[in-house]
Coordinates of C-alpha atoms in Angstrom, one line a residue:
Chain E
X24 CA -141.3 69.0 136.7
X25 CA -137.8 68.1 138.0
X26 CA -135.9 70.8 136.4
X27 CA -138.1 73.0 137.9
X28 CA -137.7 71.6 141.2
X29 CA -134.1 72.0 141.1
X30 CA -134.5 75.5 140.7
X31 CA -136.4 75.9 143.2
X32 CA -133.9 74.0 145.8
X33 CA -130.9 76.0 143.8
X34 CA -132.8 79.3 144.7
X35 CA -133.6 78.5 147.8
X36 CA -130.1 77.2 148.3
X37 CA -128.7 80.5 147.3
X38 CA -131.1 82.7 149.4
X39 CA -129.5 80.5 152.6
X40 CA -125.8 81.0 151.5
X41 CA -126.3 84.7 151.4
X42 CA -128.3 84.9 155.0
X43 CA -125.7 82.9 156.6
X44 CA -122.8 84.8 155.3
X45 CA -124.6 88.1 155.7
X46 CA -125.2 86.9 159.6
X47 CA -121.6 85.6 159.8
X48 CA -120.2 89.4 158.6
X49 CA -122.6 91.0 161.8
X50 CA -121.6 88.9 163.8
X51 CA -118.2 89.4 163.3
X52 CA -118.3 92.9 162.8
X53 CA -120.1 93.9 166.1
X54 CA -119.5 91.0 168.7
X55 CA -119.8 94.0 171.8
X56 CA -122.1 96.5 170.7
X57 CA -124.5 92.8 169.7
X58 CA -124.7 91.7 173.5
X59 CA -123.9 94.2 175.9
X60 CA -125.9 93.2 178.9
X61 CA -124.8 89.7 178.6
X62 CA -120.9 90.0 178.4
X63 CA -121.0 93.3 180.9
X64 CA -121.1 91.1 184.0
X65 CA -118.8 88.2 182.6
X66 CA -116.4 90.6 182.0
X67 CA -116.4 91.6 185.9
X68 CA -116.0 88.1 186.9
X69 CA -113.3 87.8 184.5
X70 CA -111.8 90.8 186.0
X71 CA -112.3 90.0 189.7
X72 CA -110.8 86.7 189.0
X73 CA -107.4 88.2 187.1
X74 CA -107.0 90.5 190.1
X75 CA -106.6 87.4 192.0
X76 CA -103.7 86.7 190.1
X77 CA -105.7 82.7 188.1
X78 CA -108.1 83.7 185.6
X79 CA -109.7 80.8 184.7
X80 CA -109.2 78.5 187.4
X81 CA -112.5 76.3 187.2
X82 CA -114.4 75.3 190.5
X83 CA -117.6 73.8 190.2
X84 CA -121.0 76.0 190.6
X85 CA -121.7 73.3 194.0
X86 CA -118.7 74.8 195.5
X87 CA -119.8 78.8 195.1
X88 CA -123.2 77.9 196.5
X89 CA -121.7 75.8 199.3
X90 CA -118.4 77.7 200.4
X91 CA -119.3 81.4 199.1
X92 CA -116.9 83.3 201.3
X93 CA -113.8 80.6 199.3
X94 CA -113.4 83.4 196.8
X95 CA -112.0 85.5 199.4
X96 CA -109.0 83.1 199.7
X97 CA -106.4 84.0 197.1
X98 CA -106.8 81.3 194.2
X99 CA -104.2 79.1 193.1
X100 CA -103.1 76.4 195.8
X101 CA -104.1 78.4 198.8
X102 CA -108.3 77.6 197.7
X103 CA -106.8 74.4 196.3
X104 CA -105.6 73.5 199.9
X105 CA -108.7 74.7 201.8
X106 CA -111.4 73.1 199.1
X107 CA -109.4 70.0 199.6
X108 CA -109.7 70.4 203.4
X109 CA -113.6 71.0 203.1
X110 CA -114.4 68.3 201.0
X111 CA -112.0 65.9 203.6
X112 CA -114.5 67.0 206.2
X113 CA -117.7 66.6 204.1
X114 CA -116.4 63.1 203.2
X115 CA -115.5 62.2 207.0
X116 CA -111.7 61.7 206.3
X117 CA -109.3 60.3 205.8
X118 CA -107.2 63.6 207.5
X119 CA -103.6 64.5 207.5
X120 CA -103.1 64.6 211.1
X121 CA -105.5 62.2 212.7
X122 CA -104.4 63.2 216.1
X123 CA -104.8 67.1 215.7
X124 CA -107.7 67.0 212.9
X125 CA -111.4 67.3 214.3
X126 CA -110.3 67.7 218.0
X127 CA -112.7 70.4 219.7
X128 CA -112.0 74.5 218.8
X129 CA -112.3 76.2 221.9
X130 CA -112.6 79.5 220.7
X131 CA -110.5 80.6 224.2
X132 CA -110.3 84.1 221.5
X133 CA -113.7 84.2 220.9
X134 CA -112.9 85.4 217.1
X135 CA -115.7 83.7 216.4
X136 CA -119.4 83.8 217.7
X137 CA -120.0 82.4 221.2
X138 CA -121.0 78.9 221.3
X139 CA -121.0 76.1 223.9
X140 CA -118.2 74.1 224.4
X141 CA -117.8 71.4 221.9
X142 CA -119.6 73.6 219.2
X143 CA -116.9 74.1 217.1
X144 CA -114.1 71.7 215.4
X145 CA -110.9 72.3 213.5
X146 CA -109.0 70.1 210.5
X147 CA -105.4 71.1 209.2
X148 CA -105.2 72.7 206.1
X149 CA -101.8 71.1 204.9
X150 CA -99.1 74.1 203.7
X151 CA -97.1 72.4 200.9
X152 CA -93.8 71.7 201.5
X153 CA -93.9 72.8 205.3
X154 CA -92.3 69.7 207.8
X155 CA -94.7 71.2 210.8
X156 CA -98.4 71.2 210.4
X157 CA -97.9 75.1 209.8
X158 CA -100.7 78.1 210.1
X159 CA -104.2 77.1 208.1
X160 CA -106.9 75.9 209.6
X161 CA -110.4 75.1 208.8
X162 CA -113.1 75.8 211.5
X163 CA -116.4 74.1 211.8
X164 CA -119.5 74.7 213.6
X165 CA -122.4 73.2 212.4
X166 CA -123.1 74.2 208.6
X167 CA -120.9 77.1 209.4
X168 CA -116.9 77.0 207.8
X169 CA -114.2 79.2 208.7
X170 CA -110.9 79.5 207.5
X171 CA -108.3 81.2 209.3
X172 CA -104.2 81.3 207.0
X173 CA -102.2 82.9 210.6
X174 CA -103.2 80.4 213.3
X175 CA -106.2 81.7 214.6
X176 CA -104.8 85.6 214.5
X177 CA -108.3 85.6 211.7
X178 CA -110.7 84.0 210.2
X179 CA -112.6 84.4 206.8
X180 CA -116.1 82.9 206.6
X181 CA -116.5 80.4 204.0
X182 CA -119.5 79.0 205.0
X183 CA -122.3 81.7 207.1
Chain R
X13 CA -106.2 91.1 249.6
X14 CA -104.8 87.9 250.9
X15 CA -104.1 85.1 247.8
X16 CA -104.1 82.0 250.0
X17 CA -105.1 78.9 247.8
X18 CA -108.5 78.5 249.9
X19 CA -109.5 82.1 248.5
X20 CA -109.7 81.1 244.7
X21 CA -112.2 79.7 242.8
X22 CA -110.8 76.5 241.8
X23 CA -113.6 74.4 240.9
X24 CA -114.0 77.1 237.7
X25 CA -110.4 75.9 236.8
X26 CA -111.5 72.3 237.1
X27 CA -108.2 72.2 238.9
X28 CA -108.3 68.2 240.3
X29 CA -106.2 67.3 237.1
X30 CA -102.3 66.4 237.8
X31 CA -101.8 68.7 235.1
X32 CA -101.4 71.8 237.8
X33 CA -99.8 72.0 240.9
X34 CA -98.7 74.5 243.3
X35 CA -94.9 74.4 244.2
X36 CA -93.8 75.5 248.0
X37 CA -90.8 77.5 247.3
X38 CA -89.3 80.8 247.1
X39 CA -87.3 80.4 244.2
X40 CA -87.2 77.1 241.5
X41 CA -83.3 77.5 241.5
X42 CA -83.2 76.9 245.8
X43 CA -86.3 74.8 246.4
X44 CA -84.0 72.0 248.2
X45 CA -81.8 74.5 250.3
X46 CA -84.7 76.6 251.9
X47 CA -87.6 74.7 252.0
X48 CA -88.2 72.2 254.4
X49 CA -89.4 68.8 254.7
X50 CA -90.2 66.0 252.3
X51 CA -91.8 68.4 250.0
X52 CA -88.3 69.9 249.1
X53 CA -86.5 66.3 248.8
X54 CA -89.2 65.1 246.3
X55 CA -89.1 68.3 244.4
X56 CA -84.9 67.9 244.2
X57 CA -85.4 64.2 242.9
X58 CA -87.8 65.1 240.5
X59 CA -85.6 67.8 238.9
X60 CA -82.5 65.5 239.0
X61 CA -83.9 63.0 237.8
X62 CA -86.3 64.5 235.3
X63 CA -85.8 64.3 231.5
X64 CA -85.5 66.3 228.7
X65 CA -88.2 69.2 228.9
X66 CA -89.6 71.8 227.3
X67 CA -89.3 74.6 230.3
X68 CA -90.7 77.9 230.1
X69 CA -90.7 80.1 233.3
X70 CA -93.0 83.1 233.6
X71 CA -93.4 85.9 235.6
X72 CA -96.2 87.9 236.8
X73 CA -95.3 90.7 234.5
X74 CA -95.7 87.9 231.5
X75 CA -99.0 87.3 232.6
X76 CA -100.1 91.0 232.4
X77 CA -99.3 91.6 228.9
X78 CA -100.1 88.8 226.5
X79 CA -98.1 90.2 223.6
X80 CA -95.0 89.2 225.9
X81 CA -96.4 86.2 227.1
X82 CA -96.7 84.8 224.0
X83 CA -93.5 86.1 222.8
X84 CA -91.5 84.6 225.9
X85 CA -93.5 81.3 225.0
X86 CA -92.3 80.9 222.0
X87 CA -88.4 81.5 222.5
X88 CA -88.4 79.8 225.6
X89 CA -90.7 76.7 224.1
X90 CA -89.2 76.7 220.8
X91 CA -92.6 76.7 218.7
X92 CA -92.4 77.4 215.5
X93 CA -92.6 80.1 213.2
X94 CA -96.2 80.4 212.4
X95 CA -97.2 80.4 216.1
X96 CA -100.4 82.7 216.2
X97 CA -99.6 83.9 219.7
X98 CA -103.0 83.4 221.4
X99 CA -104.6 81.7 223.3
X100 CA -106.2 79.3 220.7
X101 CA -102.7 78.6 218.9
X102 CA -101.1 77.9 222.1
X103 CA -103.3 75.0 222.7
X104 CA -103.0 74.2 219.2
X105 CA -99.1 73.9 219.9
X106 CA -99.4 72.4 223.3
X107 CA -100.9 69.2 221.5
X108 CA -98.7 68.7 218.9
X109 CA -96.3 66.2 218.7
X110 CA -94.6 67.6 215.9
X111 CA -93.9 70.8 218.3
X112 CA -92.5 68.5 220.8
X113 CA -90.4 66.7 219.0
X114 CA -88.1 64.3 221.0
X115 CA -88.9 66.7 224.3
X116 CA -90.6 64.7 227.1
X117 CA -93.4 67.4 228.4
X118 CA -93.7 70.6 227.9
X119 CA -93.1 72.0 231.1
X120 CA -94.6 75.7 232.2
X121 CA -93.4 77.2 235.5
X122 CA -95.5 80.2 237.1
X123 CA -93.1 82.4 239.7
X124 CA -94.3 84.3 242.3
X125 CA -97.9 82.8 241.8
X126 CA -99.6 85.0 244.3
X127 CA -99.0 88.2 242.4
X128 CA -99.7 86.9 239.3
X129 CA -103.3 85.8 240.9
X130 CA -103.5 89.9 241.8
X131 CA -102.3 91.5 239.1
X132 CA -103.8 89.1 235.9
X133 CA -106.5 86.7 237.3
X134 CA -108.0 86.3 233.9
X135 CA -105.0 85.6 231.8
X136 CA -104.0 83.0 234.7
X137 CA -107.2 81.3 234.6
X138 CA -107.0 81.3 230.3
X139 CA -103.3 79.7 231.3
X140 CA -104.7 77.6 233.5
X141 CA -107.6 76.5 231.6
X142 CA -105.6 75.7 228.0
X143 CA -102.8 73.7 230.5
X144 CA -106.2 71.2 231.3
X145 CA -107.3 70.8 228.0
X146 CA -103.9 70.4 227.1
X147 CA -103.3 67.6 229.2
X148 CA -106.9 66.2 228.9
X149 CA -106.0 66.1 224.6
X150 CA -103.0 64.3 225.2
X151 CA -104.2 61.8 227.8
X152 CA -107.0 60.9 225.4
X153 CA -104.4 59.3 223.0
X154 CA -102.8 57.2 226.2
X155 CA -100.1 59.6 227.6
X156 CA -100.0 61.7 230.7
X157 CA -98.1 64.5 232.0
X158 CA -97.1 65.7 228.6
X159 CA -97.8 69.7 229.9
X160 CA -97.7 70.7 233.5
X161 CA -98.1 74.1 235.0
X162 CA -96.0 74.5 238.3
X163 CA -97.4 77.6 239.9
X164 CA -94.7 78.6 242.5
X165 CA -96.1 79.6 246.1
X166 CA -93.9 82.0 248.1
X167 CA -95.6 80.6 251.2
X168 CA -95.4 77.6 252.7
X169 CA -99.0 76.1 252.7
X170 CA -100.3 72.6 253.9
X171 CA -102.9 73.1 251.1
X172 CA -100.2 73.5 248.6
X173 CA -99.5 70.4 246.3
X174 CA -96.1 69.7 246.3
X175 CA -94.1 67.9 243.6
X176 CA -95.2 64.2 245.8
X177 CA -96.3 62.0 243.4
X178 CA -95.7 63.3 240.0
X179 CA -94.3 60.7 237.9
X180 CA -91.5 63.1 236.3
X181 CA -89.6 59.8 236.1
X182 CA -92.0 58.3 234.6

């Protein structure tokens, strides 16, 4: 009864060796033809990101749904800088330059849309190893974030 | 078209501040030898005795094209190298203390203010306009009369506001 038993196990046993190496070998064999559509977009986020010069560099998925337009900043410490900036603001401080960060935006330029007087406010965005308060700025008006890297001369939207 | 003082809209400009004033003279350089009065005596004291200052003097022909507006404010006030040359940066650089640096006031001086009124009322009023909230930033943190726009008058005017009562001493 046991010897029989044990048979059946070793059998059984055998007949899992054989479908797990056999399933190892596909696997190995054929990783791209096996899951095209998944790996087709992943490989143009991978590539978007590598023409940005930092493959890889992690950001959490809060910050893509919050700040969308921060993947048009070039990665590295540029975004590093203005994510830190953002996340100053979200948190209320404490800023860099207390006398020049949140003051009122008076969009004199209008670069960006019309809005009463007041609307808009604007934080530093520190430039690392820079003894003036140099060219970034964050810009923000209501939910809306803007980022401008040449003192105003632009902005990009980070935040619609 | 006549530019007397009475003729523009002011209250647009909110111009009650100390910030701007209109100088009686023909030329900064000979404001005590040809005008006349106690205007010219205050405004020779005040220069004397003024200190250090940021000083940028413009010309109507500044005022027309901003490109070399910008350009003339950046030489002539020193403001550093990633000045954005409009009109939001130059309120950005008019409130930084870092951009003054051991300079008193930034000092801006508009000659021959009657054709610069003709010729560019817009970018005047923009001057005029960033000048106030300018001063109205840096009088919110306590300290006064640290940018003033002297708009020279060729004409002698009673309604012109001399250089009485600034405190460039101060």
């Amino acid at each position: 009864m046991s010897k029989r038993f044990r048979l059946v196990v070793l059998v059984v046993l055998l007949i899992g060796v054989w479908a797990a190496t056999r399933k190892s070998n596909v696997s190995e064999g054929a990783p791209p033809r096996e899951t095209p559509t998944s790996s087709a977009p992943r490989e143009d986020a991978a590539g978007q990101e590598g023409a940005d010069g930092q493959p890889g560099s992690a950001k959490p998925s809060t910050v893509d749904k919050d700040y969308p337009g921060l993947a048009q900043v070039p990665a590295g410490e540029e975004r590093e800088a203005v994510l830190a900036t953002l996340l100053r603001i979200e948190r209320g401080g404490p800023f860099p330059y207390p006398n020049n960060d949140g003051v009122v935006f008076e969009n004199r330029e209008r670069r960006l849309p019309p809005k009463p007087r007041g609307f808009y406010r604007e934080y530093t965005v520190p430039t690392p190893g820079s003894r003036d308060r140099g060219a970034r700025r964050v810009v923000t008006g209501g939910q809306a974030r803007y980022y401008s890297r040449n003192h105003y001369k632009s902005f990009e939207t980070l935040t619609p | 078209m006549s530019h007397d003082l009475h003729d523009l809209q002011w209250s647009s400009f909110g111009v009650d501040a100390a910030a701007v004033r209109f100088v009686s003279a023909m030329d900064g350089a000979e404001v005590a030898d040809d005008a006349e009065g106690d205007e010219a005596e205050v405004a020779e004291g005040a220069w004397d005795d003024a200190p250090v200052v940021a000083v940028a003097r413009l010309s109507p022909d500044d005022l027309v094209a901003t490109e070399r507006l910008h350009a003339r404010l950046a030489e002539a006030l020193g403001l550093p190298s990633y000045y954005g040359a409009n009109w939001d940066a130059l309120l950005d650089v008019l409130t930084d203390d870092a951009v003054l640096g051991d300079r008193r006031a930034f000092v801006l001086i508009l000659d021959r203010g009657e054709e610069a009124f003709a010729r560019a009322p817009h970018a005047v009023g923009d001057l005029i306009a960033i000048v106030l909230d300018a001063d109205r930033r840096w009088r919110s943190h306590g300290r006064a009369d640290m940018v003033q726009l002297l708009i020279v008058w060729r004409r002698a005017d009673r309604r012109c506001i001399a250089l009485e009562g600034t405190d460039a001493t101060g």
